[in-house]
PDB file of C-alpha atoms in Angstrom:
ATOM      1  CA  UNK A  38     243.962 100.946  27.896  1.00 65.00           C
ATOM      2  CA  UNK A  39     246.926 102.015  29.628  1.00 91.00           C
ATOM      3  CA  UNK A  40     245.414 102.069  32.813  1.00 95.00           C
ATOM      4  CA  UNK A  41     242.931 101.053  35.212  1.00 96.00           C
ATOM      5  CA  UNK A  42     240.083 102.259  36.973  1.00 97.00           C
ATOM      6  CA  UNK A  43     239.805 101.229  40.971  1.00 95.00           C
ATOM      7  CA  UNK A  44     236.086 101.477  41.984  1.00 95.00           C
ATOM      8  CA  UNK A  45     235.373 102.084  45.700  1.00 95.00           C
ATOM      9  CA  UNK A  46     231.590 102.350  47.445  1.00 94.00           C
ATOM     10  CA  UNK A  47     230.882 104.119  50.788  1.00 92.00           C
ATOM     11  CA  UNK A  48     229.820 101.630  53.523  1.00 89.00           C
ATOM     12  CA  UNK A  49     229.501 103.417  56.841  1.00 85.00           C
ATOM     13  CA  UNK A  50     232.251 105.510  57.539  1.00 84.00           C
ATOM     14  CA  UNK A  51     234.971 104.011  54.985  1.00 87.00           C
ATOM     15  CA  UNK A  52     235.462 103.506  51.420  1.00 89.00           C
ATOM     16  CA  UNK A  53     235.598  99.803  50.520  1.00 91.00           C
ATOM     17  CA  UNK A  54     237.058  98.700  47.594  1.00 92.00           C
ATOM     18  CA  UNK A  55     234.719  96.917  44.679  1.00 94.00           C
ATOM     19  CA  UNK A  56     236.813  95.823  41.700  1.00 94.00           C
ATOM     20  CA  UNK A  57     239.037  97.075  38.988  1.00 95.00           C
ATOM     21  CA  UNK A  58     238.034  97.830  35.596  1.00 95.00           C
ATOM     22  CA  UNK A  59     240.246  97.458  32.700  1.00 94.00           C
ATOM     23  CA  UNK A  60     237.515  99.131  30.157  1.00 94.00           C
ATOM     24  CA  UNK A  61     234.816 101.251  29.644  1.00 95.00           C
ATOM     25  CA  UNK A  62     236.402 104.758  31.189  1.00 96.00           C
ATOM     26  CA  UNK A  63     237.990 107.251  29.363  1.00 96.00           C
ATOM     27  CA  UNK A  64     240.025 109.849  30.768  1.00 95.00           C
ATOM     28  CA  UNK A  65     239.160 113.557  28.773  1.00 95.00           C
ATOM     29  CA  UNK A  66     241.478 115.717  27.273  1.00 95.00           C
ATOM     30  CA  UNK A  67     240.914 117.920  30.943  1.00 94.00           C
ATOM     31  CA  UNK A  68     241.959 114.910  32.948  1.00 92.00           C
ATOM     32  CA  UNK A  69     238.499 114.411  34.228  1.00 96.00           C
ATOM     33  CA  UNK A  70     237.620 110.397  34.142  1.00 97.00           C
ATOM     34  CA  UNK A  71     234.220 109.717  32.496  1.00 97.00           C
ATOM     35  CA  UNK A  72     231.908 106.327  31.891  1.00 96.00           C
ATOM     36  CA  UNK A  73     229.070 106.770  28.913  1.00 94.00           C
ATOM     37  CA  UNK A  74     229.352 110.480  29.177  1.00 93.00           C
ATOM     38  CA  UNK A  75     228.963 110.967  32.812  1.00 96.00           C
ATOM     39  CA  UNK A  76     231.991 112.560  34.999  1.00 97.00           C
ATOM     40  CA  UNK A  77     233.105 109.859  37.247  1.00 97.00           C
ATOM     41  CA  UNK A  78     233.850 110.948  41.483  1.00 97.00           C
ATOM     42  CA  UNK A  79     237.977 110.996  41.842  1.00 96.00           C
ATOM     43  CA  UNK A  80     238.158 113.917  43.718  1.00 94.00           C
ATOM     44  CA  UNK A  81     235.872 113.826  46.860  1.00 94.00           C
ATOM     45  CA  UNK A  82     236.681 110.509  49.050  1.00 90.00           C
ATOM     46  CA  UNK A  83     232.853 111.454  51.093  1.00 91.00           C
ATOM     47  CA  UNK A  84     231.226 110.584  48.162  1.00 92.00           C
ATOM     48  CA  UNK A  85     228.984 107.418  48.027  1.00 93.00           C
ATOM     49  CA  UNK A  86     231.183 106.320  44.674  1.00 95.00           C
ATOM     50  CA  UNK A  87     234.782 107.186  44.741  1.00 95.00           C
ATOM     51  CA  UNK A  88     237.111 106.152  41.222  1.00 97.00           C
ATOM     52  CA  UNK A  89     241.059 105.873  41.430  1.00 95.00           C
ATOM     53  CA  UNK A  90     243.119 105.716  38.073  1.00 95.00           C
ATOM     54  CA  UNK A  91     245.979 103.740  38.425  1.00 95.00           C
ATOM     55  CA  UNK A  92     248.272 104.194  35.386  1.00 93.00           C
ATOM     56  CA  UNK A  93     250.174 101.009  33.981  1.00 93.00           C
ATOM     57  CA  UNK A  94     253.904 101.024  33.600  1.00 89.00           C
ATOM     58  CA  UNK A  95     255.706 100.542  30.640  1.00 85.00           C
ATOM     59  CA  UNK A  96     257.874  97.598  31.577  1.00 83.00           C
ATOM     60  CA  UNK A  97     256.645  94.253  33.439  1.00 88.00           C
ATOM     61  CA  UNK A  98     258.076  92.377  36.320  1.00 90.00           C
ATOM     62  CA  UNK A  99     260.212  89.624  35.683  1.00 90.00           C
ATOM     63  CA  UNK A 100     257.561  87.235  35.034  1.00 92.00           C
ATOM     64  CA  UNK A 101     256.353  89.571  32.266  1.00 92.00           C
ATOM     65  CA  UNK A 102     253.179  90.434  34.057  1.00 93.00           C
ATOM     66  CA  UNK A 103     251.757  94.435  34.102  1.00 92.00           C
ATOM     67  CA  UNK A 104     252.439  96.536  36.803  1.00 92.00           C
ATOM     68  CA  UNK A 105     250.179  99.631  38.028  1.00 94.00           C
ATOM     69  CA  UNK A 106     250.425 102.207  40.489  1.00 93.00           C
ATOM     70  CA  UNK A 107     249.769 101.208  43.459  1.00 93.00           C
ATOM     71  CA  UNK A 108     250.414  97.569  42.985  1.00 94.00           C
ATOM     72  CA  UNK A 109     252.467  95.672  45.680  1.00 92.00           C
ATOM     73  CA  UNK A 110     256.245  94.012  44.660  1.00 91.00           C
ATOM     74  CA  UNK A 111     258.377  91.674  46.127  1.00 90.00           C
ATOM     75  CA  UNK A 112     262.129  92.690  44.937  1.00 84.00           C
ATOM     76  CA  UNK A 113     264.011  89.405  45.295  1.00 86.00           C
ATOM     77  CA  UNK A 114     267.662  91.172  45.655  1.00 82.00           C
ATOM     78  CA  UNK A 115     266.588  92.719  48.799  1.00 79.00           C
ATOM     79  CA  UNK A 116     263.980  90.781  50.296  1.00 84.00           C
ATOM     80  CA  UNK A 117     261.539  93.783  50.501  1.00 83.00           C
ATOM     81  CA  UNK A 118     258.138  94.734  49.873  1.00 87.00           C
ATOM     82  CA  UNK A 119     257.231  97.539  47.875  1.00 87.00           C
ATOM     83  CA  UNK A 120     254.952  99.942  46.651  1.00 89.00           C
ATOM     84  CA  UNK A 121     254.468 101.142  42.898  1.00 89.00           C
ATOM     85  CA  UNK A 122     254.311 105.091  42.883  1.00 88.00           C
ATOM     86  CA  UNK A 123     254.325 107.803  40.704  1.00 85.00           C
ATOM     87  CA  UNK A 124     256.686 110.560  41.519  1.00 81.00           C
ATOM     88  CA  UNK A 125     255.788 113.590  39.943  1.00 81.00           C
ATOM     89  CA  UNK A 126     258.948 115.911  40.546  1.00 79.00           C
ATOM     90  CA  UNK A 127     260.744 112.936  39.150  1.00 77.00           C
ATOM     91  CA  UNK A 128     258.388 111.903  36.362  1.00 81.00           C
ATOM     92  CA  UNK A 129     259.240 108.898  36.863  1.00 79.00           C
ATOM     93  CA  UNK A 130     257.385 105.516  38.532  1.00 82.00           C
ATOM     94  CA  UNK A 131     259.329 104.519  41.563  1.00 82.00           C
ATOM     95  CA  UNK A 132     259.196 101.309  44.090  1.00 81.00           C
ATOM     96  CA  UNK A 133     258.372 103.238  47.901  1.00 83.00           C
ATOM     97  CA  UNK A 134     259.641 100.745  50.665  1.00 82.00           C
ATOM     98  CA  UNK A 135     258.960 101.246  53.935  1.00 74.00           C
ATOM     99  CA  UNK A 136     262.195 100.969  56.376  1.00 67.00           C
ATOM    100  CA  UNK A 137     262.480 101.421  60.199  1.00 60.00           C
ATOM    101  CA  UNK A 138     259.885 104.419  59.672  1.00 61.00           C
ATOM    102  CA  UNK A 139     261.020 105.598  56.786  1.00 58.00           C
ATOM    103  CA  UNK A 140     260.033 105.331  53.057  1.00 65.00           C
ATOM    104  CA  UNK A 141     262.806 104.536  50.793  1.00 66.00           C
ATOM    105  CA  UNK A 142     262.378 104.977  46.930  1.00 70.00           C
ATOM    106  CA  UNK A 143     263.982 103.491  43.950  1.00 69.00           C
ATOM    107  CA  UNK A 144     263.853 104.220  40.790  1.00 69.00           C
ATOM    108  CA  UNK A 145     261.410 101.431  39.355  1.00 62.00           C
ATOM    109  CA  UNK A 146     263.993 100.783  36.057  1.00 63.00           C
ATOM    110  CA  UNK A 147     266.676 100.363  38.296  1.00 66.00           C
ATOM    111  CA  UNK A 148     265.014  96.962  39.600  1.00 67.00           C
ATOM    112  CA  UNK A 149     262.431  95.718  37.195  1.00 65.00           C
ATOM    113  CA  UNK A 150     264.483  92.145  36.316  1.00 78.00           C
ATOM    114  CA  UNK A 151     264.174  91.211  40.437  1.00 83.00           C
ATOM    115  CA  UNK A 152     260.859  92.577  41.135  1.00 88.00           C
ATOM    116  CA  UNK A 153     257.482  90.416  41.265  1.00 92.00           C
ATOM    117  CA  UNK A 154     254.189  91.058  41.771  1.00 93.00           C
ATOM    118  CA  UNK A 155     252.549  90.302  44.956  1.00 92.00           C
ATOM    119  CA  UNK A 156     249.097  91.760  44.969  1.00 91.00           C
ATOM    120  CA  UNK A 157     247.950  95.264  45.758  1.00 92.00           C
ATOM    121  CA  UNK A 158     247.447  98.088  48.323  1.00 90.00           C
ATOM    122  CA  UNK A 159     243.703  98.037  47.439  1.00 90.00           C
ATOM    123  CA  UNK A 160     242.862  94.268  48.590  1.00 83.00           C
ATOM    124  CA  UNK A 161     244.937  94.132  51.844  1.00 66.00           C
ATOM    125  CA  UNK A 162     247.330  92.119  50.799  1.00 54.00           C
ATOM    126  CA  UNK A 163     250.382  92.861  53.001  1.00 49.00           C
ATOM    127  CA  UNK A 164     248.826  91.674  55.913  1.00 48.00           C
ATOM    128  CA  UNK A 165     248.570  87.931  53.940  1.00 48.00           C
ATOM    129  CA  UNK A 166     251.972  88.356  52.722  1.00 46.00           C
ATOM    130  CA  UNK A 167     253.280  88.819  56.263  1.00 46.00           C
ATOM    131  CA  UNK A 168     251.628  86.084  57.234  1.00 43.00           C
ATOM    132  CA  UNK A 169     252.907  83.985  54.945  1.00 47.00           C
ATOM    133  CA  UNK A 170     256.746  84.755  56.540  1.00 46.00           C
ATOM    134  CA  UNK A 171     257.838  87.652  53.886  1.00 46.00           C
ATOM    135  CA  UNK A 172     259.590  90.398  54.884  1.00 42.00           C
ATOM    136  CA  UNK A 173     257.522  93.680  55.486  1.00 40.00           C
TER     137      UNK A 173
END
């Protein structure tokens, strides 16, 4: 599968993320996402059940683990923290790093031998990498 599926429940007034799941979606020749025949939520974030695709990228990062969208990298020749994107007017994935206010992004094959992965926007990890004295 070259992707995978972020699952999200409604507690209150937020969506919390569950888990990721690496099988049993399909994605229809429409776009729709589906799970034994049934139309899966990505649309409408009010929703008690609320399904993300995040696609994988073609290339690793230098320790030849996958990447997704939205994953979180560390790019060693910068010292930065990034964000996997996909860029549709470039059709291409980029890294989006947040600078002074501003979000900067690189072309993702530009950087893929220095970048690592960190964790992901899903499971609140920049607030542990911070904490653990890496740049933001």
């Amino acid at each position: 599968m070259d992707y995978r599926v972020a699952v999200f429940r409604r507690a209150e007034n937020r969506l919390v993320f569950v888990k990721f799941a690496y099988s049993g979606y399909a994605i229809a020749p429409d776009g729709r996402l589906m799970r034994g025949g049934r139309e899966c939520n990505t649309q409408d974030r009010r929703q008690r059940r609320f399904y993300e695709i995040n696609h994988k990228l073609p290339k690793t990062d230098r320790l030849g683990r996958d990447l997704y969208e939205r994953d979180i990298v560390f790019d060693s020749r910068f010292g930065t923290l990034s964000t996997v994107l996909w860029n549709p007017s470039g059709c291409a994935f980029v890294l989006a790093t947040k600078n002074r206010g501003f979000t900067i992004k690189y072309r993702y094959c530009d950087f893929r031998d220095s970048v690592e992965l960190v964790g992901n926007e899903y499971q609140n990890i920049l607030n542990q990498i911070t904490a653990k004295g890496m740049t933001k």
